[in-house]
Backbone as numpy.savetxt, mean C-alpha at the origin, in Angstrom:
# Nx Ny Nz CAx CAy CAz Cx Cy Cz
9.39 13.11 -11.47 8.55 12.27 -12.30 7.10 12.26 -11.81
6.74 13.19 -10.91 5.38 13.30 -10.45 5.03 12.42 -9.27
5.98 11.63 -8.77 5.72 10.75 -7.64 5.57 11.58 -6.37
4.52 11.33 -5.58 4.33 12.10 -4.35 5.35 11.71 -3.29
5.77 12.68 -2.51 6.74 12.43 -1.45 6.03 11.76 -0.28
6.59 10.65 0.19 6.06 9.99 1.37 5.03 8.92 1.12
4.54 8.78 -0.12 3.58 7.71 -0.41 4.28 6.37 -0.30
3.59 5.39 0.27 4.23 4.11 0.52 3.21 2.98 0.38
2.98 2.58 -0.85 2.06 1.47 -1.11 2.78 0.15 -0.82
2.04 -0.79 -0.25 2.62 -2.08 0.12 1.77 -3.20 -0.45
2.44 -4.23 -0.98 1.75 -5.43 -1.44 2.12 -6.58 -0.51
1.11 -7.23 0.05 1.32 -8.40 0.88 1.07 -9.63 0.01
2.11 -10.43 -0.16 2.02 -11.59 -1.04 2.05 -12.87 -0.22
1.11 -13.74 -0.48 1.05 -15.03 0.22 0.89 -16.15 -0.79
1.22 -17.34 -0.35 0.97 -18.52 -1.16 -0.52 -18.82 -1.12
-1.10 -19.17 -2.27 -2.55 -19.35 -2.36 -3.06 -20.42 -1.40
-2.28 -21.49 -1.19 -2.73 -22.59 -0.35 -2.74 -22.22 1.13
-1.83 -21.31 1.53 -1.71 -20.97 2.95 -2.27 -19.59 3.27
-2.93 -18.99 2.29 -3.34 -17.60 2.45 -4.51 -17.44 3.42
-4.47 -16.35 4.16 -5.61 -15.93 4.96 -6.50 -15.07 4.06
-7.81 -15.27 4.05 -8.68 -14.47 3.17 -8.46 -12.98 3.37
-8.41 -12.25 2.26 -8.21 -10.81 2.35 -9.36 -10.14 3.10
-10.53 -10.76 3.07 -11.67 -10.19 3.80 -11.41 -10.13 5.29
-10.62 -11.07 5.81 -10.26 -11.04 7.23 -9.39 -9.83 7.53
-8.45 -9.55 6.63 -7.60 -8.37 6.78 -8.44 -7.10 6.73
-9.37 -7.05 5.80 -10.23 -5.87 5.67 -11.05 -5.67 6.93
-11.56 -6.74 7.49 -12.36 -6.65 8.72 -11.55 -6.07 9.87
-10.31 -6.52 9.99 -9.45 -6.00 11.07 -9.13 -4.53 10.85
-8.89 -4.15 9.61 -8.59 -2.75 9.32 -9.79 -1.86 9.62
-10.98 -2.36 9.34 -12.19 -1.56 9.60 -12.40 -1.34 11.09
-11.88 -2.23 11.90 -11.98 -2.03 13.35 -11.10 -0.89 13.83
-10.04 -0.62 13.08 -9.01 0.32 13.56 -8.99 1.64 12.81
-9.50 1.66 11.59 -9.41 2.85 10.76 -10.79 3.44 10.49
-10.87 4.76 10.33 -12.18 5.39 10.12 -12.81 5.07 8.78
-12.00 4.79 7.75 -12.56 4.52 6.43 -11.68 3.53 5.69
-12.29 2.45 5.20 -11.58 1.42 4.45 -12.40 1.08 3.20
-11.75 1.07 2.05 -12.40 0.70 0.80 -11.79 -0.60 0.29
-12.63 -1.62 0.18 -12.18 -2.93 -0.28 -12.53 -3.07 -1.77
-11.50 -3.28 -2.60 -11.71 -3.41 -4.04 -11.27 -4.79 -4.49
-12.17 -5.79 -4.44 -11.82 -7.12 -4.96 -11.79 -7.08 -6.49
-10.70 -7.56 -7.07 -10.53 -7.50 -8.52 -10.87 -8.83 -9.18
-11.47 -8.73 -10.34 -11.75 -9.86 -11.21 -12.00 -9.27 -12.60
-11.89 -10.08 -13.65 -12.18 -9.54 -14.98 -13.57 -8.90 -15.05
-14.56 -9.52 -14.39 -15.91 -8.97 -14.41 -16.00 -7.64 -13.66
-15.41 -7.58 -12.46 -15.47 -6.36 -11.66 -14.71 -5.22 -12.34
-13.58 -5.53 -12.93 -12.78 -4.51 -13.60 -13.49 -3.94 -14.82
-14.20 -4.81 -15.54 -14.83 -4.37 -16.79 -16.23 -3.86 -16.67
-16.80 -3.88 -15.46 -18.21 -3.53 -15.29 -18.47 -2.04 -15.49
-17.71 -1.19 -14.82 -17.93 0.26 -14.90 -16.66 0.99 -14.49
-16.54 2.27 -14.83 -15.33 3.02 -14.51 -15.08 3.12 -13.01
-13.80 3.09 -12.64 -13.41 3.28 -11.25 -13.27 4.75 -10.90
-13.37 5.63 -11.90 -13.21 7.06 -11.66 -14.50 7.78 -12.07
-14.79 8.94 -11.45 -16.02 9.67 -11.78 -16.07 10.07 -13.26
-17.28 10.00 -13.81 -17.47 10.32 -15.23 -18.70 11.19 -15.40
-18.56 12.21 -16.24 -19.66 13.16 -16.47 -20.61 12.60 -17.53
-21.90 12.62 -17.20 -22.94 12.25 -18.14 -23.60 13.54 -18.62
-23.34 13.93 -19.87 -23.83 15.21 -20.38 -25.32 15.16 -20.71
-25.88 13.97 -20.87 -27.32 13.87 -21.13 -28.13 14.27 -19.90
-27.64 13.90 -18.74 -28.35 14.22 -17.50 -27.65 15.31 -16.69
-26.48 15.78 -17.23 -25.69 16.78 -16.52 -25.34 16.29 -15.10
-24.93 15.01 -15.04 -24.62 14.40 -13.76 -23.20 13.85 -13.77
-22.48 14.08 -12.69 -21.16 13.48 -12.51 -21.34 12.23 -11.67
-21.20 11.07 -12.30 -21.43 9.81 -11.60 -20.24 9.47 -10.69
-20.54 9.12 -9.47 -19.48 8.74 -8.52 -18.91 7.39 -8.91
-17.76 7.06 -8.32 -17.08 5.82 -8.70 -16.26 5.30 -7.52
-15.70 4.11 -7.72 -15.02 3.40 -6.64 -13.86 4.17 -6.04
-13.16 4.96 -6.86 -11.99 5.68 -6.38 -12.29 7.12 -5.96
-13.55 7.48 -5.92 -13.94 8.79 -5.42 -14.16 8.65 -3.92
-13.09 8.80 -3.18 -13.09 8.45 -1.75 -12.67 9.64 -0.89
-13.05 9.59 0.36 -12.66 10.62 1.32 -11.16 10.54 1.58
-10.52 11.68 1.87 -9.08 11.67 2.19 -8.78 10.72 3.34
-7.64 10.05 3.25 -7.13 9.12 4.27 -7.85 7.77 4.25
-8.73 7.54 3.29 -9.36 6.22 3.19 -8.31 5.17 2.85
-8.26 4.11 3.63 -7.34 3.01 3.35 -7.93 2.15 2.23
-7.22 2.09 1.11 -7.68 1.31 -0.03 -7.01 -0.07 0.02
-7.80 -1.12 0.01 -7.29 -2.48 -0.03 -7.65 -3.06 -1.39
-6.66 -3.21 -2.24 -6.86 -3.79 -3.56 -6.64 -5.29 -3.45
-7.70 -6.03 -3.67 -7.69 -7.48 -3.43 -7.48 -8.22 -4.75
-6.23 -8.61 -5.01 -5.93 -9.37 -6.22 -6.12 -10.87 -6.02
-6.39 -11.28 -4.78 -6.55 -12.72 -4.52 -7.83 -13.25 -5.16
-8.73 -12.36 -5.54 -9.99 -12.78 -6.17 -9.90 -12.85 -7.69
-8.74 -12.52 -8.25 -8.57 -12.57 -9.70 -8.68 -14.01 -10.19
-9.27 -14.15 -11.36 -9.43 -15.45 -11.98 -9.13 -15.32 -13.47
-8.97 -16.44 -14.13 -8.67 -16.42 -15.55 -9.84 -15.81 -16.32
-9.50 -15.03 -17.32 -10.55 -14.40 -18.12 -10.01 -13.20 -18.86
-10.78 -12.76 -19.83 -10.38 -11.62 -20.66 -10.73 -10.32 -19.96
-9.76 -9.42 -19.90 -10.00 -8.09 -19.34 -10.29 -7.14 -20.50
-11.48 -6.55 -20.51 -11.85 -5.69 -21.62 -11.20 -4.31 -21.50
-11.54 -3.44 -22.43 -10.92 -2.11 -22.47 -11.19 -1.32 -21.19
-12.43 -1.42 -20.69 -12.75 -0.73 -19.44 -11.91 -1.26 -18.29
-11.70 -2.57 -18.27 -10.88 -3.17 -17.23 -9.45 -2.70 -17.28
-8.90 -2.59 -18.49 -7.53 -2.09 -18.64 -7.44 -0.65 -18.15
-8.44 0.16 -18.46 -8.45 1.54 -18.00 -8.51 1.61 -16.48
-9.31 0.73 -15.88 -9.42 0.74 -14.42 -8.12 0.32 -13.75
-7.42 -0.66 -14.33 -6.11 -1.03 -13.81 -5.14 0.14 -13.91
-5.23 0.88 -15.01 -4.39 2.06 -15.17 -4.70 3.11 -14.10
-5.99 3.29 -13.80 -6.38 4.26 -12.78 -5.84 3.83 -11.40
-5.91 2.54 -11.10 -5.38 2.05 -9.82 -3.88 2.28 -9.74
-3.17 1.99 -10.83 -1.73 2.21 -10.84 -1.40 3.69 -10.69
-2.25 4.53 -11.26 -2.04 5.96 -11.17 -2.18 6.46 -9.74
-3.16 5.91 -9.02 -3.32 6.27 -7.60 -2.07 5.89 -6.82
-1.54 4.70 -7.09 -0.34 4.23 -6.41 0.85 5.14 -6.72
1.02 5.47 -8.00 2.22 6.19 -8.44 2.17 7.68 -8.14
1.01 8.30 -8.32 0.94 9.77 -8.25 -0.02 10.30 -7.20
-0.78 9.40 -6.53 -1.78 9.84 -5.56 -2.70 10.92 -6.17
-3.26 10.58 -7.33 -4.23 11.44 -7.97 -5.30 10.58 -8.62
-6.51 11.14 -8.72 -7.64 10.45 -9.34 -8.19 11.33 -10.46
-8.23 10.81 -11.70 -8.78 11.61 -12.80 -10.30 11.62 -12.80
-10.88 12.75 -13.10 -12.31 12.86 -13.31 -12.52 12.98 -14.82
-13.35 12.10 -15.37 -13.56 12.01 -16.81 -14.71 12.92 -17.23
-14.38 13.98 -17.97 -15.40 14.90 -18.46 -15.66 14.71 -19.95
-15.35 13.50 -20.44 -15.65 13.17 -21.83 -14.60 13.67 -22.79
-14.59 14.96 -23.05 -13.64 15.54 -23.99 -12.27 15.80 -23.36
-12.23 15.74 -22.05 -10.98 15.96 -21.34 -11.11 15.36 -19.95
-10.01 15.25 -19.24 -10.06 14.78 -17.86 -9.22 15.69 -16.99
-9.59 15.76 -15.72 -8.88 16.58 -14.75 -8.41 15.69 -13.62
-7.12 15.76 -13.31 -6.56 14.97 -12.21 -6.68 15.74 -10.90
-7.31 15.11 -9.93 -7.45 15.72 -8.61 -6.53 15.00 -7.62
-5.84 15.76 -6.78 -4.96 15.11 -5.79 -5.75 14.25 -4.83
-5.13 13.15 -4.41 -5.79 12.21 -3.50 -4.88 11.92 -2.31
-5.48 11.44 -1.25 -4.75 10.98 -0.07 -5.29 9.60 0.25
-4.80 8.59 -0.48 -5.35 7.24 -0.41 -4.23 6.23 -0.20
-3.90 5.90 1.04 -2.92 4.85 1.28 -3.40 3.53 0.68
-2.49 2.81 0.04 -2.87 1.60 -0.70 -2.18 0.37 -0.12
-2.99 -0.67 0.07 -2.48 -1.98 0.46 -3.00 -2.99 -0.53
-2.11 -3.82 -1.08 -2.50 -4.83 -2.05 -2.35 -6.21 -1.43
-3.35 -7.05 -1.61 -3.26 -8.45 -1.19 -3.20 -9.29 -2.46
-2.20 -10.17 -2.55 -2.04 -10.95 -3.77 -1.52 -12.35 -3.45
-1.71 -13.23 -4.39 -1.09 -14.55 -4.35 0.07 -14.53 -5.33
1.30 -14.54 -4.82 2.45 -14.43 -5.71 2.68 -13.00 -6.13
3.24 -12.82 -7.30 3.59 -11.49 -7.80 2.34 -10.67 -8.07
2.23 -9.46 -7.51 1.06 -8.63 -7.76 1.03 -8.11 -9.19
-0.18 -7.92 -9.72 -0.33 -7.33 -11.05 0.10 -5.87 -11.04
-0.36 -5.15 -10.03 -0.03 -3.74 -9.92 1.38 -3.58 -9.34
2.07 -2.59 -9.79 3.46 -2.39 -9.41 3.56 -1.46 -8.20
4.27 -1.93 -7.18 4.52 -1.13 -5.99 5.99 -1.26 -5.60
6.45 -0.32 -4.80 7.85 -0.33 -4.42 8.19 -1.30 -3.31
7.17 -1.77 -2.58 7.43 -2.65 -1.45 6.51 -3.86 -1.51
7.09 -5.02 -1.82 6.34 -6.27 -1.81 6.85 -7.10 -0.64
5.93 -7.51 0.22 6.29 -8.26 1.42 5.72 -9.66 1.34
6.60 -10.65 1.33 6.17 -12.05 1.33 5.80 -12.44 2.75
4.57 -12.90 2.93 4.08 -13.29 4.24 3.77 -14.78 4.23
4.29 -15.48 5.22 4.02 -16.91 5.37 3.26 -17.12 6.67
1.94 -17.29 6.59 1.13 -17.47 7.80 1.60 -18.66 8.63
1.54 -18.50 9.93 1.90 -19.57 10.86 0.73 -20.54 10.94
0.92 -21.75 10.42 -0.17 -22.73 10.36 -0.72 -23.06 11.74
0.16 -23.17 12.74 -0.30 -23.51 14.08 -1.14 -22.38 14.67
-0.73 -21.14 14.42 -1.49 -20.00 14.92 -2.83 -19.90 14.21
-2.86 -20.17 12.91 -4.12 -20.13 12.17 -5.09 -21.17 12.71
-4.56 -22.35 13.07 -5.43 -23.40 13.60 -6.07 -22.96 14.91
-5.28 -22.27 15.74 -5.82 -21.77 17.02 -6.91 -20.73 16.76
-6.66 -19.82 15.82 -7.64 -18.78 15.53 -8.94 -19.36 15.00
-8.81 -20.42 14.18 -10.01 -21.03 13.61 -10.88 -21.70 14.66
-10.28 -22.10 15.78 -11.06 -22.78 16.83 -11.66 -21.79 17.81
-11.22 -20.53 17.77 -11.78 -19.54 18.67 -13.15 -19.11 18.18
-14.07 -18.96 19.09 -15.45 -18.65 18.71 -15.62 -17.16 18.44
-15.96 -16.82 17.21 -16.35 -15.46 16.86 -15.25 -14.45 16.99
-15.55 -13.18 16.67 -14.58 -12.11 16.77 -14.28 -11.75 18.22
-13.14 -11.12 18.44 -12.77 -10.70 19.79 -13.73 -9.65 20.30
-14.19 -9.82 21.51 -15.13 -8.88 22.10 -14.78 -8.63 23.55
-15.45 -7.64 24.13 -15.26 -7.37 25.55 -14.50 -6.09 25.79
-14.53 -5.60 27.04 -13.88 -4.33 27.39 -12.39 -4.32 27.09
-11.69 -5.45 27.34 -10.24 -5.48 27.11 -9.93 -5.28 25.63
-10.69 -5.94 24.77 -10.48 -5.81 23.33 -10.84 -4.41 22.86
-11.93 -3.85 23.38 -12.33 -2.50 23.01 -11.25 -1.50 23.39
-10.67 -1.69 24.55 -9.62 -0.78 25.02 -8.37 -0.91 24.15
-8.01 -2.14 23.80 -6.84 -2.35 22.95 -7.06 -1.73 21.57
-8.27 -1.87 21.04 -8.58 -1.28 19.74 -8.47 0.24 19.80
-8.96 0.83 20.87 -8.92 2.28 21.00 -7.48 2.78 21.09
-6.64 2.05 21.84 -5.23 2.42 21.93 -4.59 2.34 20.55
-4.92 1.30 19.79 -4.36 1.14 18.45 -4.82 2.28 17.53
-6.07 2.69 17.64 -6.59 3.79 16.82 -5.85 5.09 17.11
-5.67 5.36 18.40 -4.96 6.59 18.79 -3.52 6.55 18.27
-2.87 5.39 18.41 -1.50 5.24 17.92 -1.41 5.52 16.43
-2.34 4.96 15.65 -2.30 5.13 14.20 -2.52 6.59 13.81
-3.45 7.25 14.49 -3.71 8.66 14.18 -2.49 9.52 14.53
-1.90 9.26 15.69 -0.73 10.05 16.10 0.45 9.81 15.15
0.67 8.56 14.77 1.78 8.26 13.87 1.58 8.92 12.51
0.35 8.88 12.03 0.05 9.45 10.71 0.25 10.96 10.70
0.00 11.61 11.82 0.06 13.07 11.87 1.36 13.59 12.46
2.35 12.73 12.63 3.64 13.16 13.16 4.55 13.61 12.02
5.03 14.83 12.10 6.00 15.35 11.13 7.39 14.89 11.54
8.07 14.23 10.63 9.38 13.66 10.93 10.44 14.26 10.02
11.52 14.72 10.62 12.64 15.28 9.87 13.81 14.31 9.90
14.83 14.61 9.12 16.03 13.78 9.06 17.19 14.49 9.74
17.85 13.78 10.64 19.05 14.34 11.25 20.13 14.49 10.18
20.99 15.46 10.36 22.04 15.71 9.36 22.93 14.48 9.17
23.19 13.78 10.26 24.03 12.59 10.17 23.35 11.49 9.35
22.01 11.42 9.43 21.26 10.42 8.66 21.33 10.75 7.18
21.30 12.01 6.84 21.42 12.40 5.43 22.74 11.89 4.86
23.79 11.98 5.66 25.09 11.48 5.19 25.07 9.97 5.06
24.48 9.29 6.04 24.39 7.82 5.99 23.59 7.37 4.77
22.49 8.06 4.50 21.65 7.71 3.35 22.40 7.92 2.05
23.13 9.00 1.98 23.91 9.28 0.76 24.98 8.22 0.54
25.67 7.86 1.62 26.72 6.86 1.51 26.15 5.50 1.11
25.02 5.13 1.70 24.42 3.84 1.36 23.95 3.82 -0.09
23.34 4.93 -0.52 22.84 5.00 -1.88 23.98 4.90 -2.89
25.06 5.61 -2.64 26.20 5.58 -3.57 26.78 4.17 -3.65
26.93 3.53 -2.49 27.49 2.18 -2.47 26.57 1.19 -3.19
25.26 1.30 -2.91 24.30 0.39 -3.53 24.20 0.63 -5.03
24.29 1.88 -5.42 24.23 2.25 -6.84 25.43 1.70 -7.59
26.59 1.78 -6.98 27.80 1.26 -7.61 27.75 -0.26 -7.72
27.19 -0.90 -6.70 27.13 -2.36 -6.69 26.06 -2.91 -7.63
24.97 -2.16 -7.80 23.85 -2.65 -8.60 23.17 -1.49 -9.34
23.84 -0.93 -10.34 23.32 0.27 -11.02 22.02 0.04 -11.77
21.72 -1.19 -12.17 20.50 -1.45 -12.93 19.25 -1.48 -12.05
19.42 -1.79 -10.78 18.28 -1.95 -9.90 18.10 -0.81 -8.90
19.17 -0.12 -8.58 19.12 0.92 -7.55 19.14 2.30 -8.21
18.14 3.11 -7.93 18.09 4.46 -8.46 17.44 5.38 -7.43
16.98 6.54 -7.87 16.43 7.51 -6.92 15.18 6.98 -6.22
14.46 6.05 -6.86 13.27 5.47 -6.22 13.67 4.66 -4.99
14.82 4.01 -5.07 15.31 3.24 -3.93 15.57 4.16 -2.74
16.26 5.24 -3.00 16.57 6.19 -1.92 15.30 6.77 -1.33
14.35 7.13 -2.18 13.09 7.70 -1.69 12.36 6.70 -0.81
12.38 5.42 -1.21 11.70 4.40 -0.42 12.37 4.23 0.94
13.70 4.20 0.95 14.42 4.04 2.22 14.13 5.19 3.17
14.13 6.40 2.64 13.87 7.57 3.49 12.45 7.55 4.04
11.49 7.14 3.20 10.11 7.04 3.64 9.97 5.99 4.73
10.61 4.84 4.53 10.57 3.78 5.55 11.14 4.28 6.87
12.24 5.00 6.82 12.86 5.50 8.04 11.96 6.50 8.75
11.31 7.38 7.98 10.38 8.34 8.58 9.20 7.64 9.23
8.64 6.64 8.54 7.51 5.90 9.09 7.90 5.16 10.37
9.10 4.61 10.37 9.56 3.89 11.55 9.74 4.84 12.72
10.30 6.02 12.45 10.46 7.02 13.51 9.10 7.44 14.06
8.14 7.67 13.17 6.80 8.07 13.61 6.15 6.98 14.46
6.41 5.71 14.11 5.83 4.60 14.88 6.42 4.53 16.28
7.61 5.12 16.46 8.24 5.17 17.79 7.94 6.48 18.51
7.08 7.30 17.90 6.73 8.58 18.51 7.83 9.61 18.43
8.76 9.44 17.51 9.87 10.36 17.37 9.65 11.31 16.20
10.15 12.51 16.33 9.96 13.51 15.29 11.20 13.69 14.42
12.20 12.87 14.67 13.41 12.95 13.85 13.98 11.55 13.65
14.45 11.30 12.42 15.10 10.03 12.12 16.54 10.09 12.64
16.84 9.28 13.62 18.18 9.22 14.18 18.99 8.15 13.46
20.29 8.11 13.77 21.14 7.08 13.17 20.62 5.68 13.51
20.16 5.51 14.75 19.67 4.21 15.19 18.42 3.80 14.42
17.51 4.76 14.24 16.28 4.48 13.48 16.63 4.14 12.03
17.54 4.88 11.45 17.95 4.62 10.07 18.51 3.21 9.92
19.39 2.84 10.81 20.00 1.51 10.71 18.95 0.42 10.89
18.01 0.64 11.79 16.95 -0.35 11.99 16.06 -0.47 10.74
15.76 0.66 10.12 14.96 0.64 8.90 15.67 -0.14 7.80
16.98 0.02 7.70 17.74 -0.70 6.69 17.81 -2.20 7.01
17.85 -2.52 8.29 17.82 -3.94 8.68 16.50 -4.58 8.27
15.41 -3.85 8.48 14.10 -4.36 8.09 13.99 -4.52 6.57
14.53 -3.57 5.84 14.51 -3.65 4.38 15.31 -4.85 3.89
16.47 -5.07 4.49 17.30 -6.21 4.09 16.59 -7.53 4.41
15.90 -7.58 5.55 15.16 -8.79 5.92 14.01 -9.03 4.96
13.33 -7.95 4.56 12.23 -8.09 3.60 12.72 -8.65 2.28
13.79 -8.08 1.77 14.33 -8.52 0.48 14.82 -9.96 0.56
15.44 -10.31 1.70 16.00 -11.65 1.85 14.94 -12.74 1.80
13.76 -12.46 2.33 12.73 -13.49 2.36 11.68 -13.33 1.26
11.85 -12.29 0.47 10.86 -12.01 -0.55 11.14 -12.85 -1.78
10.24 -13.75 -2.09 10.43 -14.61 -3.25 9.70 -14.08 -4.47
9.09 -12.91 -4.32 8.39 -12.31 -5.44 9.33 -11.38 -6.18
9.45 -11.54 -7.47 10.31 -10.70 -8.28 9.49 -9.57 -8.87
9.86 -8.34 -8.55 9.16 -7.17 -9.06 10.13 -6.35 -9.88
9.87 -6.22 -11.16 10.80 -5.52 -12.04 10.45 -4.06 -12.10
10.87 -3.35 -11.06 10.66 -1.91 -10.98 11.99 -1.23 -10.68
12.15 0.01 -11.12 13.38 0.73 -10.75 13.51 0.84 -9.26
14.69 0.52 -8.77 14.94 0.70 -7.34 14.54 -0.48 -6.50
14.12 -1.59 -7.12 13.76 -2.77 -6.36 14.80 -3.83 -6.61
15.61 -4.08 -5.61 16.66 -5.10 -5.74 16.23 -6.31 -4.94
15.72 -7.33 -5.60 15.20 -8.49 -4.89 15.80 -9.76 -5.49
């Protein structure tokens, strides 16, 4: 169906009253990643101009746009800034372009009479209050620790100093190594995945399909890479499934997508 292998968009959902501003998340990501694009959504922002490059034949210029980004740029789609209002035709098109990046990891270039889809490498993170507008395979309900937030609010300014700089550098190296680790599946894990998929499919045929299996395998590969391993072992697979079950158990957001059993 055109879905890229290994893409794993995540939506972090919080209650509006207890939410940490998405700008704080973006600031932390910018400390650790080489490129971060923050896209706060609102009816006005969505309808202002195209999110994809468009050719102007009067000036023979291809105008750049929000989604014309360098490979590996972390895209943070901020739905927490959405407010009531009418979304115009341009806004609907931009939402479609965002969904397309999530689903197919491609960005269309608009040449007026036709468009060309170019492959992209844009990991996507969505911040939302409640159910996200954009559809993703993994929605994670996060409940901030009020006591911890109170402590953070009393601390003066951002973390600084040699110890923090060193910790940030270690985190950067870890992220780069994990991202560039090729992970394979052990033969025994293939059997475990097949058995789990068949059982889940029989138990819940309306919600579990090939998208579910693809998500589980991607989660297991990412978990293995985070442990510095180049192969998904039985232990890693079981741990990934435990994490998935825990996510679903505490997730109060209902997402009506194939393969999402919540």
